[in-house]
Amino acid sequence: MKKNLIYICVCFLLMAISCQEEGREDLISKSGEAPGVINNINITPTPGGGIVTYDVPDEDNFLYVKAVYEAPKGEIREAKSSKYANEIVLECFGDTEPHNVKLYSVGRNTKESEFVEKSFTPLEASIYNVAASLDINAVFGGIEVLYENNDEANVIIEVMVDTIGTAKEYVPYDKYYTKLNSGRWVLRGFESVETNFAITVSDPCGNTTETIKTTLTPLFEIEIPKDDFADLRLPNDSRSLRSKNPITHLWDGVINSNSNFWASDQNQDPMPKWISLDFGKKYKLSRLKLWFRGDGEYTDGNYPTDWEVYGSNDPNPDGSWDSWTYLHHFGEPYKPSGLPHKQRTQEDIDYARQGIDYEFIDIPDGYRYYRIKFNETTGKGAFIIITEMTYWGKEE
């Protein structure tokens, strides 16, 4: 009983202390003075902006520094820093003209000091360097846009297409958001006819470069129909892991699935292992797309990183390689971020879910039968998982 009484008293005491602390407020009267102005101000120009450094007032009332400036196109912007930093980042300037910045110190009582005005000239915004680096070329079924972004700035590359053919009426086609230091953006779905394209580079602030115009003829290709696809099944081909993961899942049209995929056997056949397909007709390949297992984009240990494609029009029934012609080698799948395996960004995931593009270079002939040889996977094991493979080219 005595122990219970002591316990109850301690609880009440703790509650009383807690209530006192919770109700305590250290307020500085709003009738106080504004903090003093900041001094020793320096602005270092950066691409499209600047970095302000300064000495802060040594006053209890001081809370933060505020910068007010105009950019872009008459828009008034503010940037702030806390009392624990002496740096403010200015951004969104789209030119290299002198600009004025007003700097205020703000107190805990919300009062602002007199402003100190400084002028600086930002460096050329990153979007202009990106635009100058653009290399636009025709590829199978579309165009590629190669770019360099040495500042790793957030930029938006937009492609517009002339739908009338007069080079005067352009409509938006697609946008590409990136901050990578270099990359390749491929747009597909175009007919093999002379087409006018227009491209701009912009930033999230609304600054935009002048329009770059070019006329290109995408290379001819069709998506190869899968209706006639079949498993050629030669004696030394890799077997499927189980009946629910048949090779037919590679062409059933189901993408980004985490259950509907082809999986090779895990232990019976060592690497390398291969599969042989019958396309039903003779085709010359231009490219293919490969889909990973859904939710495993760039993290799964079972997608191919070293593989080859062969063609034949008269494969030997015993599966020997003397009747197959080497066509192309493919390595690591392209990854926008360039991060190591198992690390990824949302941009990586979005890219993979559209299918990973692999292009054939200078394929001289068309073939009806194709063999895919897998040499290595991300996990270095003898197990491959692919959700879907789609091919483009032309009938021979």
mmCIF file of C-alpha atoms in Angstrom:
data_model
loop_
_atom_site.group_PDB
_atom_site.id
_atom_site.type_symbol
_atom_site.label_atom_id
_atom_site.label_comp_id
_atom_site.label_asym_id
_atom_site.label_seq_id
_atom_site.Cartn_x
_atom_site.Cartn_y
_atom_site.Cartn_z
ATOM 1 C CA MET A 1 0.000 0.000 0.000
ATOM 2 C CA LYS A 2 2.835 2.366 0.917
ATOM 3 C CA LYS A 3 4.612 1.592 -2.394
ATOM 4 C CA ASN A 4 1.427 2.346 -4.345
ATOM 5 C CA LEU A 5 1.053 5.671 -2.557
ATOM 6 C CA ILE A 6 4.635 6.662 -3.369
ATOM 7 C CA TYR A 7 4.094 5.657 -7.022
ATOM 8 C CA ILE A 8 0.931 7.795 -7.254
ATOM 9 C CA CYS A 9 2.715 10.802 -5.720
ATOM 10 C CA VAL A 10 5.605 10.498 -8.177
ATOM 11 C CA CYS A 11 3.163 10.335 -11.101
ATOM 12 C CA PHE A 12 1.359 13.492 -9.954
ATOM 13 C CA LEU A 13 4.681 15.266 -9.510
ATOM 14 C CA LEU A 14 5.827 14.355 -13.026
ATOM 15 C CA MET A 15 2.507 15.455 -14.493
ATOM 16 C CA ALA A 16 2.771 18.801 -12.715
ATOM 17 C CA ILE A 17 6.295 19.381 -14.029
ATOM 18 C CA SER A 18 5.180 18.375 -17.535
ATOM 19 C CA CYS A 19 2.249 20.778 -17.457
ATOM 20 C CA GLN A 20 4.498 23.592 -16.298
ATOM 21 C CA GLU A 21 7.043 22.936 -19.061
ATOM 22 C CA GLU A 22 4.345 22.557 -21.709
ATOM 23 C CA GLY A 23 2.790 25.852 -20.769
ATOM 24 C CA ARG A 24 6.100 27.726 -20.742
ATOM 25 C CA GLU A 25 6.700 30.101 -23.627
ATOM 26 C CA ASP A 26 9.751 32.272 -24.073
ATOM 27 C CA LEU A 27 8.394 35.142 -26.141
ATOM 28 C CA ILE A 28 10.177 38.235 -27.202
ATOM 29 C CA SER A 29 7.930 41.243 -27.165
ATOM 30 C CA LYS A 30 6.741 42.271 -30.624
ATOM 31 C CA SER A 31 7.217 45.820 -29.504
ATOM 32 C CA GLY A 32 10.994 45.363 -29.620
ATOM 33 C CA GLU A 33 13.311 46.739 -32.268
ATOM 34 C CA ALA A 34 14.063 45.136 -35.619
ATOM 35 C CA PRO A 35 17.448 43.399 -35.825
ATOM 36 C CA GLY A 36 20.382 45.208 -37.348
ATOM 37 C CA VAL A 37 21.249 44.946 -41.024
ATOM 38 C CA ILE A 38 23.545 42.220 -42.285
ATOM 39 C CA ASN A 39 26.998 43.197 -43.487
ATOM 40 C CA ASN A 40 30.049 41.869 -45.304
ATOM 41 C CA ILE A 41 27.774 40.776 -48.150
ATOM 42 C CA ASN A 42 29.196 38.911 -51.135
ATOM 43 C CA ILE A 43 27.353 37.384 -54.108
ATOM 44 C CA THR A 44 29.093 34.679 -56.133
ATOM 45 C CA PRO A 45 27.491 34.265 -59.582
ATOM 46 C CA THR A 46 26.366 30.774 -60.605
ATOM 47 C CA PRO A 47 24.641 29.484 -63.773
ATOM 48 C CA GLY A 48 21.233 31.165 -63.671
ATOM 49 C CA GLY A 49 21.705 32.522 -60.161
ATOM 50 C CA GLY A 50 24.072 33.320 -57.346
ATOM 51 C CA ILE A 51 25.096 32.436 -53.793
ATOM 52 C CA VAL A 52 24.865 35.205 -51.190
ATOM 53 C CA THR A 53 27.123 35.063 -48.132
ATOM 54 C CA TYR A 54 27.111 37.567 -45.247
ATOM 55 C CA ASP A 55 27.740 38.186 -41.567
ATOM 56 C CA VAL A 56 24.630 38.032 -39.391
ATOM 57 C CA PRO A 57 23.829 40.431 -36.531
ATOM 58 C CA ASP A 58 24.937 39.168 -33.141
ATOM 59 C CA GLU A 59 21.528 39.766 -31.565
ATOM 60 C CA ASP A 60 19.145 37.524 -29.618
ATOM 61 C CA ASN A 61 16.225 38.869 -31.604
ATOM 62 C CA PHE A 62 17.702 37.836 -34.988
ATOM 63 C CA LEU A 63 15.909 34.912 -36.705
ATOM 64 C CA TYR A 64 16.730 34.741 -40.429
ATOM 65 C CA VAL A 65 17.776 36.610 -43.585
ATOM 66 C CA LYS A 66 15.436 37.182 -46.511
ATOM 67 C CA ALA A 67 16.407 37.991 -50.102
ATOM 68 C CA VAL A 68 13.899 39.612 -52.445
ATOM 69 C CA TYR A 69 14.580 39.837 -56.163
ATOM 70 C CA GLU A 70 12.911 39.863 -59.549
ATOM 71 C CA ALA A 71 13.216 36.773 -61.793
ATOM 72 C CA PRO A 72 12.161 35.673 -64.276
ATOM 73 C CA LYS A 73 10.050 37.980 -66.422
ATOM 74 C CA GLY A 74 9.027 40.351 -63.651
ATOM 75 C CA GLU A 75 8.164 37.686 -61.066
ATOM 76 C CA ILE A 76 9.084 38.685 -57.497
ATOM 77 C CA ARG A 77 10.813 35.849 -55.655
ATOM 78 C CA GLU A 78 11.966 35.373 -52.074
ATOM 79 C CA ALA A 79 14.686 33.182 -50.609
ATOM 80 C CA LYS A 80 15.407 32.696 -46.913
ATOM 81 C CA SER A 81 18.069 31.222 -44.651
ATOM 82 C CA SER A 82 17.958 30.399 -40.960
ATOM 83 C CA LYS A 83 19.968 32.000 -38.174
ATOM 84 C CA TYR A 84 22.289 28.982 -38.305
ATOM 85 C CA ALA A 85 23.437 29.648 -41.883
ATOM 86 C CA ASN A 86 25.037 32.598 -43.578
ATOM 87 C CA GLU A 87 24.186 31.652 -47.152
ATOM 88 C CA ILE A 88 21.214 32.154 -49.478
ATOM 89 C CA VAL A 89 20.838 30.587 -52.926
ATOM 90 C CA LEU A 90 19.381 32.777 -55.663
ATOM 91 C CA GLU A 91 17.988 31.057 -58.753
ATOM 92 C CA CYS A 92 15.721 31.358 -61.802
ATOM 93 C CA PHE A 93 17.636 34.053 -63.686
ATOM 94 C CA GLY A 94 17.389 33.433 -67.419
ATOM 95 C CA ASP A 95 19.797 36.115 -68.633
ATOM 96 C CA THR A 96 23.230 37.544 -67.931
ATOM 97 C CA GLU A 97 22.085 41.100 -67.173
ATOM 98 C CA PRO A 98 22.826 42.864 -63.832
ATOM 99 C CA HIS A 99 20.144 42.235 -61.181
ATOM 100 C CA ASN A 100 19.460 43.875 -57.827
ATOM 101 C CA VAL A 101 18.829 41.878 -54.667
ATOM 102 C CA LYS A 102 17.350 43.342 -51.475
ATOM 103 C CA LEU A 103 18.498 41.649 -48.268
ATOM 104 C CA TYR A 104 16.648 41.947 -44.949
ATOM 105 C CA SER A 105 17.357 40.539 -41.508
ATOM 106 C CA VAL A 106 14.158 39.431 -39.771
ATOM 107 C CA GLY A 107 13.646 39.200 -36.026
ATOM 108 C CA ARG A 108 11.777 36.770 -33.840
ATOM 109 C CA ASN A 109 9.263 39.552 -33.412
ATOM 110 C CA THR A 110 8.708 39.409 -37.233
ATOM 111 C CA LYS A 111 10.137 42.909 -37.692
ATOM 112 C CA GLU A 112 12.428 43.461 -40.668
ATOM 113 C CA SER A 113 15.545 45.564 -40.789
ATOM 114 C CA GLU A 114 16.197 48.173 -43.438
ATOM 115 C CA PHE A 115 17.178 46.399 -46.633
ATOM 116 C CA VAL A 116 20.671 46.324 -48.064
ATOM 117 C CA GLU A 117 20.655 46.289 -51.856
ATOM 118 C CA LYS A 118 23.333 44.544 -53.865
ATOM 119 C CA SER A 119 23.769 44.051 -57.602
ATOM 120 C CA PHE A 120 25.270 41.025 -59.343
ATOM 121 C CA THR A 121 25.354 39.424 -62.791
ATOM 122 C CA PRO A 122 24.452 35.713 -62.971
ATOM 123 C CA LEU A 123 26.304 33.328 -65.241
ATOM 124 C CA GLU A 124 24.544 31.952 -68.299
ATOM 125 C CA ALA A 125 21.732 29.609 -67.267
ATOM 126 C CA SER A 126 22.393 25.887 -67.726
ATOM 127 C CA ILE A 127 19.559 25.461 -70.224
ATOM 128 C CA TYR A 128 21.538 27.331 -72.891
ATOM 129 C CA ASN A 129 24.540 25.041 -72.571
ATOM 130 C CA VAL A 130 22.256 22.009 -72.727
ATOM 131 C CA ALA A 131 20.566 23.375 -75.850
ATOM 132 C CA ALA A 132 23.943 24.015 -77.498
ATOM 133 C CA SER A 133 24.955 20.404 -76.830
ATOM 134 C CA LEU A 134 21.889 18.797 -78.441
ATOM 135 C CA ASP A 135 22.588 16.254 -81.167
ATOM 136 C CA ILE A 136 19.388 15.107 -82.907
ATOM 137 C CA ASN A 137 19.435 12.111 -85.246
ATOM 138 C CA ALA A 138 17.043 9.776 -87.044
ATOM 139 C CA VAL A 139 16.753 6.252 -85.619
ATOM 140 C CA PHE A 140 14.445 3.330 -86.342
ATOM 141 C CA GLY A 141 10.885 4.527 -85.914
ATOM 142 C CA GLY A 142 11.806 7.943 -84.564
ATOM 143 C CA ILE A 143 14.585 10.249 -83.405
ATOM 144 C CA GLU A 144 17.206 10.347 -80.698
ATOM 145 C CA VAL A 145 18.148 13.426 -78.697
ATOM 146 C CA LEU A 146 21.646 13.338 -77.220
ATOM 147 C CA TYR A 147 22.460 15.983 -74.600
ATOM 148 C CA GLU A 148 25.078 17.118 -72.105
ATOM 149 C CA ASN A 149 24.175 18.810 -68.839
ATOM 150 C CA ASN A 150 27.492 19.524 -67.167
ATOM 151 C CA ASP A 151 25.915 21.538 -64.324
ATOM 152 C CA GLU A 152 23.480 18.672 -63.571
ATOM 153 C CA ALA A 153 20.711 21.254 -63.511
ATOM 154 C CA ASN A 154 17.016 20.392 -63.554
ATOM 155 C CA VAL A 155 16.050 20.850 -67.203
ATOM 156 C CA ILE A 156 13.080 20.008 -69.407
ATOM 157 C CA ILE A 157 13.641 19.019 -73.029
ATOM 158 C CA GLU A 158 10.490 19.328 -75.128
ATOM 159 C CA VAL A 159 9.964 17.993 -78.639
ATOM 160 C CA MET A 160 7.279 19.413 -80.907
ATOM 161 C CA VAL A 161 6.215 18.040 -84.283
ATOM 162 C CA ASP A 162 4.956 19.767 -87.400
ATOM 163 C CA THR A 163 1.750 17.877 -88.189
ATOM 164 C CA ILE A 164 0.934 19.816 -91.354
ATOM 165 C CA GLY A 165 4.298 19.735 -93.089
ATOM 166 C CA THR A 166 4.737 23.478 -93.519
ATOM 167 C CA ALA A 167 7.314 23.916 -90.731
ATOM 168 C CA LYS A 168 5.017 26.573 -89.267
ATOM 169 C CA GLU A 169 2.520 24.628 -87.148
ATOM 170 C CA TYR A 170 4.231 22.661 -84.357
ATOM 171 C CA VAL A 171 2.328 20.784 -81.659
ATOM 172 C CA PRO A 172 3.801 19.407 -78.400
ATOM 173 C CA TYR A 173 4.794 15.735 -78.658
ATOM 174 C CA ASP A 174 6.639 14.841 -75.448
ATOM 175 C CA LYS A 175 8.710 16.241 -72.569
ATOM 176 C CA TYR A 176 11.778 14.791 -70.899
ATOM 177 C CA TYR A 177 12.752 15.824 -67.353
ATOM 178 C CA THR A 178 16.334 15.236 -66.250
ATOM 179 C CA LYS A 179 19.241 16.473 -64.161
ATOM 180 C CA LEU A 180 21.753 13.900 -65.397
ATOM 181 C CA ASN A 181 25.053 15.212 -66.715
ATOM 182 C CA SER A 182 24.467 13.518 -70.080
ATOM 183 C CA GLY A 183 21.965 11.206 -71.689
ATOM 184 C CA ARG A 184 20.045 9.909 -74.673
ATOM 185 C CA TRP A 185 16.313 10.371 -75.173
ATOM 186 C CA VAL A 186 14.630 8.334 -77.897
ATOM 187 C CA LEU A 187 11.166 9.097 -79.280
ATOM 188 C CA ARG A 188 9.437 6.418 -81.353
ATOM 189 C CA GLY A 189 6.186 5.956 -83.206
ATOM 190 C CA PHE A 190 6.930 7.955 -86.360
ATOM 191 C CA GLU A 191 6.461 6.906 -89.953
ATOM 192 C CA SER A 192 9.442 6.828 -92.250
ATOM 193 C CA VAL A 193 8.645 10.147 -93.930
ATOM 194 C CA GLU A 194 10.378 13.508 -93.830
ATOM 195 C CA THR A 195 9.204 15.213 -90.635
ATOM 196 C CA ASN A 196 9.828 18.648 -89.118
ATOM 197 C CA PHE A 197 10.803 18.652 -85.454
ATOM 198 C CA ALA A 198 11.236 21.575 -83.038
ATOM 199 C CA ILE A 199 13.010 21.339 -79.670
ATOM 200 C CA THR A 200 13.344 23.654 -76.684
ATOM 201 C CA VAL A 201 15.103 23.392 -73.342
ATOM 202 C CA SER A 202 13.556 25.015 -70.274
ATOM 203 C CA ASP A 203 13.904 25.024 -66.497
ATOM 204 C CA PRO A 204 11.285 24.712 -63.731
ATOM 205 C CA CYS A 205 11.293 28.528 -63.369
ATOM 206 C CA GLY A 206 9.912 29.042 -66.866
ATOM 207 C CA ASN A 207 13.057 30.174 -68.668
ATOM 208 C CA THR A 208 13.153 28.711 -72.178
ATOM 209 C CA THR A 209 15.751 28.631 -74.931
ATOM 210 C CA GLU A 210 15.092 29.568 -78.511
ATOM 211 C CA THR A 211 13.508 26.825 -80.603
ATOM 212 C CA ILE A 212 15.843 24.470 -82.448
ATOM 213 C CA LYS A 213 14.328 23.158 -85.677
ATOM 214 C CA THR A 214 15.418 20.180 -87.731
ATOM 215 C CA THR A 215 14.003 17.981 -90.493
ATOM 216 C CA LEU A 216 14.630 14.232 -90.293
ATOM 217 C CA THR A 217 13.298 11.030 -91.832
ATOM 218 C CA PRO A 218 12.926 8.265 -89.220
ATOM 219 C CA LEU A 219 14.221 4.887 -90.382
ATOM 220 C CA PHE A 220 11.555 2.434 -91.529
ATOM 221 C CA GLU A 221 10.443 -0.355 -89.223
ATOM 222 C CA ILE A 222 7.331 -2.175 -88.076
ATOM 223 C CA GLU A 223 6.537 -3.918 -84.825
ATOM 224 C CA ILE A 224 6.892 -7.577 -85.666
ATOM 225 C CA PRO A 225 3.568 -9.349 -85.056
ATOM 226 C CA LYS A 226 3.744 -12.090 -82.446
ATOM 227 C CA ASP A 227 0.816 -14.167 -83.711
ATOM 228 C CA ASP A 228 3.144 -16.653 -85.443
ATOM 229 C CA PHE A 229 5.783 -16.819 -82.690
ATOM 230 C CA ALA A 230 6.607 -20.288 -81.374
ATOM 231 C CA ASP A 231 9.125 -22.063 -79.170
ATOM 232 C CA LEU A 232 11.556 -23.791 -81.545
ATOM 233 C CA ARG A 233 12.695 -25.972 -78.641
ATOM 234 C CA LEU A 234 15.994 -27.520 -79.722
ATOM 235 C CA PRO A 235 17.585 -30.295 -77.608
ATOM 236 C CA ASN A 236 20.174 -28.108 -75.850
ATOM 237 C CA ASP A 237 17.893 -25.101 -75.196
ATOM 238 C CA SER A 238 17.291 -23.915 -71.654
ATOM 239 C CA ARG A 239 14.244 -25.301 -69.905
ATOM 240 C CA SER A 240 11.660 -23.238 -68.076
ATOM 241 C CA LEU A 241 11.704 -23.143 -64.294
ATOM 242 C CA ARG A 242 8.162 -24.459 -63.929
ATOM 243 C CA SER A 243 4.966 -24.835 -65.931
ATOM 244 C CA LYS A 244 3.592 -21.484 -64.795
ATOM 245 C CA ASN A 245 6.645 -19.693 -66.263
ATOM 246 C CA PRO A 246 6.582 -20.921 -69.887
ATOM 247 C CA ILE A 247 8.605 -19.334 -72.657
ATOM 248 C CA THR A 248 5.351 -18.197 -74.306
ATOM 249 C CA HIS A 249 5.133 -15.474 -71.629
ATOM 250 C CA LEU A 250 7.878 -13.710 -73.607
ATOM 251 C CA TRP A 251 5.367 -12.782 -76.312
ATOM 252 C CA ASP A 252 1.937 -12.810 -74.670
ATOM 253 C CA GLY A 253 1.730 -9.008 -74.411
ATOM 254 C CA VAL A 254 1.755 -8.856 -70.594
ATOM 255 C CA ILE A 255 4.377 -6.364 -69.405
ATOM 256 C CA ASN A 256 5.634 -5.169 -66.022
ATOM 257 C CA SER A 257 4.097 -8.152 -64.266
ATOM 258 C CA ASN A 258 5.551 -9.709 -61.128
ATOM 259 C CA SER A 259 3.869 -13.055 -61.815
ATOM 260 C CA ASN A 260 3.451 -13.395 -65.608
ATOM 261 C CA PHE A 261 7.051 -13.944 -66.793
ATOM 262 C CA TRP A 262 9.395 -16.465 -68.334
ATOM 263 C CA ALA A 263 11.942 -17.931 -65.939
ATOM 264 C CA SER A 264 14.766 -20.268 -66.895
ATOM 265 C CA ASP A 265 15.693 -23.289 -64.831
ATOM 266 C CA GLN A 266 17.924 -22.423 -61.898
ATOM 267 C CA ASN A 267 20.282 -25.338 -61.433
ATOM 268 C CA GLN A 268 19.936 -27.941 -64.176
ATOM 269 C CA ASP A 269 21.718 -25.983 -66.893
ATOM 270 C CA PRO A 270 24.783 -23.831 -66.159
ATOM 271 C CA MET A 271 25.536 -20.523 -67.853
ATOM 272 C CA PRO A 272 25.617 -19.730 -70.676
ATOM 273 C CA LYS A 273 22.121 -20.885 -71.568
ATOM 274 C CA TRP A 274 19.936 -20.045 -74.531
ATOM 275 C CA ILE A 275 16.479 -20.204 -76.053
ATOM 276 C CA SER A 276 15.487 -20.585 -79.733
ATOM 277 C CA LEU A 277 12.437 -18.880 -81.258
ATOM 278 C CA ASP A 278 10.491 -19.286 -84.490
ATOM 279 C CA PHE A 279 9.108 -15.947 -85.758
ATOM 280 C CA GLY A 280 6.944 -17.657 -88.389
ATOM 281 C CA LYS A 281 8.375 -15.475 -91.197
ATOM 282 C CA LYS A 282 11.731 -14.035 -92.168
ATOM 283 C CA TYR A 283 12.429 -10.636 -90.572
ATOM 284 C CA LYS A 284 15.399 -8.308 -90.465
ATOM 285 C CA LEU A 285 15.609 -6.867 -86.944
ATOM 286 C CA SER A 286 16.177 -3.205 -86.137
ATOM 287 C CA ARG A 287 15.631 -3.209 -82.371
ATOM 288 C CA LEU A 288 13.891 -4.909 -79.468
ATOM 289 C CA LYS A 289 12.445 -4.020 -76.083
ATOM 290 C CA LEU A 290 12.858 -6.067 -72.940
ATOM 291 C CA TRP A 291 10.744 -5.762 -69.796
ATOM 292 C CA PHE A 292 11.949 -6.717 -66.341
ATOM 293 C CA ARG A 293 9.826 -8.413 -63.753
ATOM 294 C CA GLY A 294 7.397 -5.845 -62.349
ATOM 295 C CA ASP A 295 8.594 -4.029 -59.213
ATOM 296 C CA GLY A 296 12.098 -5.431 -59.774
ATOM 297 C CA GLU A 297 13.351 -2.765 -62.161
ATOM 298 C CA TYR A 298 17.143 -2.493 -61.718
ATOM 299 C CA THR A 299 16.998 -4.364 -58.386
ATOM 300 C CA ASP A 300 16.248 -7.898 -59.532
ATOM 301 C CA GLY A 301 19.304 -10.135 -59.665
ATOM 302 C CA ASN A 302 18.094 -12.161 -62.636
ATOM 303 C CA TYR A 303 17.967 -9.890 -65.676
ATOM 304 C CA PRO A 304 20.624 -10.287 -68.394
ATOM 305 C CA THR A 305 23.708 -8.070 -68.479
ATOM 306 C CA ASP A 306 25.737 -9.980 -71.087
ATOM 307 C CA TRP A 307 23.826 -11.635 -73.917
ATOM 308 C CA GLU A 308 23.885 -12.277 -77.660
ATOM 309 C CA VAL A 309 21.426 -12.722 -80.509
ATOM 310 C CA TYR A 310 21.914 -15.180 -83.390
ATOM 311 C CA GLY A 311 19.870 -15.843 -86.545
ATOM 312 C CA SER A 312 19.268 -18.829 -88.807
ATOM 313 C CA ASN A 313 17.053 -19.845 -91.677
ATOM 314 C CA ASP A 314 17.918 -23.548 -91.445
ATOM 315 C CA PRO A 315 18.786 -24.488 -87.867
ATOM 316 C CA ASN A 316 20.312 -27.893 -87.258
ATOM 317 C CA PRO A 317 17.749 -30.077 -85.402
ATOM 318 C CA ASP A 318 20.418 -31.206 -82.952
ATOM 319 C CA GLY A 319 20.843 -27.606 -81.717
ATOM 320 C CA SER A 320 24.479 -27.261 -82.779
ATOM 321 C CA TRP A 321 25.806 -23.746 -83.304
ATOM 322 C CA ASP A 322 27.260 -24.221 -86.787
ATOM 323 C CA SER A 323 23.931 -23.294 -88.402
ATOM 324 C CA TRP A 324 23.557 -20.016 -86.464
ATOM 325 C CA THR A 325 24.919 -16.584 -87.483
ATOM 326 C CA TYR A 326 26.055 -14.160 -84.787
ATOM 327 C CA LEU A 327 24.134 -10.850 -85.022
ATOM 328 C CA HIS A 328 24.695 -8.680 -81.953
ATOM 329 C CA HIS A 329 25.993 -8.501 -78.397
ATOM 330 C CA PHE A 330 24.151 -6.591 -75.668
ATOM 331 C CA GLY A 331 25.441 -5.602 -72.249
ATOM 332 C CA GLU A 332 24.088 -3.788 -69.202
ATOM 333 C CA PRO A 333 20.640 -2.286 -69.807
ATOM 334 C CA TYR A 334 20.609 1.480 -70.052
ATOM 335 C CA LYS A 335 19.831 3.172 -66.740
ATOM 336 C CA PRO A 336 19.122 6.929 -66.756
ATOM 337 C CA SER A 337 20.645 7.614 -63.336
ATOM 338 C CA GLY A 338 23.766 5.516 -63.869
ATOM 339 C CA LEU A 339 23.502 4.313 -60.257
ATOM 340 C CA PRO A 340 24.908 0.903 -59.233
ATOM 341 C CA HIS A 341 22.755 -2.227 -59.245
ATOM 342 C CA LYS A 342 19.928 -2.198 -56.666
ATOM 343 C CA GLN A 343 20.000 1.604 -56.480
ATOM 344 C CA ARG A 344 17.450 3.442 -58.601
ATOM 345 C CA THR A 345 15.518 6.655 -59.040
ATOM 346 C CA GLN A 346 11.933 7.239 -60.120
ATOM 347 C CA GLU A 347 13.302 8.231 -63.524
ATOM 348 C CA ASP A 348 14.935 4.784 -63.759
ATOM 349 C CA ILE A 349 11.670 3.037 -62.889
ATOM 350 C CA ASP A 350 9.640 5.091 -65.367
ATOM 351 C CA TYR A 351 12.160 4.376 -68.118
ATOM 352 C CA ALA A 352 12.226 0.618 -67.455
ATOM 353 C CA ARG A 353 8.439 0.325 -67.397
ATOM 354 C CA GLN A 354 8.340 1.582 -70.971
ATOM 355 C CA GLY A 355 10.661 -1.280 -71.920
ATOM 356 C CA ILE A 356 14.454 -1.235 -72.226
ATOM 357 C CA ASP A 357 15.524 -0.478 -75.794
ATOM 358 C CA TYR A 358 18.262 -2.493 -77.520
ATOM 359 C CA GLU A 359 19.228 -1.559 -81.071
ATOM 360 C CA PHE A 360 20.762 -3.755 -83.747
ATOM 361 C CA ILE A 361 23.516 -2.169 -85.808
ATOM 362 C CA ASP A 362 24.108 -3.144 -89.447
ATOM 363 C CA ILE A 363 22.204 -6.420 -89.556
ATOM 364 C CA PRO A 364 22.715 -7.516 -93.192
ATOM 365 C CA ASP A 365 20.112 -10.258 -93.572
ATOM 366 C CA GLY A 366 16.723 -11.358 -92.370
ATOM 367 C CA TYR A 367 16.056 -14.594 -90.502
ATOM 368 C CA ARG A 368 13.043 -16.631 -89.459
ATOM 369 C CA TYR A 369 14.677 -18.286 -86.447
ATOM 370 C CA TYR A 370 16.417 -16.426 -83.646
ATOM 371 C CA ARG A 371 18.489 -17.744 -80.753
ATOM 372 C CA ILE A 372 19.172 -15.679 -77.631
ATOM 373 C CA LYS A 373 22.218 -16.681 -75.631
ATOM 374 C CA PHE A 374 22.543 -15.454 -72.045
ATOM 375 C CA ASN A 375 26.082 -15.288 -70.673
ATOM 376 C CA GLU A 376 25.610 -13.414 -67.401
ATOM 377 C CA THR A 377 22.970 -11.838 -65.171
ATOM 378 C CA THR A 378 23.033 -9.160 -62.479
ATOM 379 C CA GLY A 379 23.156 -11.806 -59.787
ATOM 380 C CA LYS A 380 25.905 -13.770 -61.577
ATOM 381 C CA GLY A 381 23.782 -16.908 -61.168
ATOM 382 C CA ALA A 382 22.254 -19.328 -63.678
ATOM 383 C CA PHE A 383 18.727 -17.920 -63.463
ATOM 384 C CA ILE A 384 17.036 -15.526 -65.909
ATOM 385 C CA ILE A 385 13.682 -13.754 -65.566
ATOM 386 C CA ILE A 386 12.114 -11.671 -68.356
ATOM 387 C CA THR A 387 8.505 -10.490 -68.551
ATOM 388 C CA GLU A 388 8.226 -9.683 -72.263
ATOM 389 C CA MET A 389 10.286 -9.127 -75.419
ATOM 390 C CA THR A 390 9.003 -7.127 -78.400
ATOM 391 C CA TYR A 391 10.823 -6.824 -81.727
ATOM 392 C CA TRP A 392 10.888 -4.306 -84.585
ATOM 393 C CA GLY A 393 12.259 -4.553 -88.084
ATOM 394 C CA LYS A 394 10.965 -5.369 -91.556
ATOM 395 C CA GLU A 395 9.792 -8.477 -93.329
ATOM 396 C CA GLU A 396 12.288 -9.898 -95.804
#
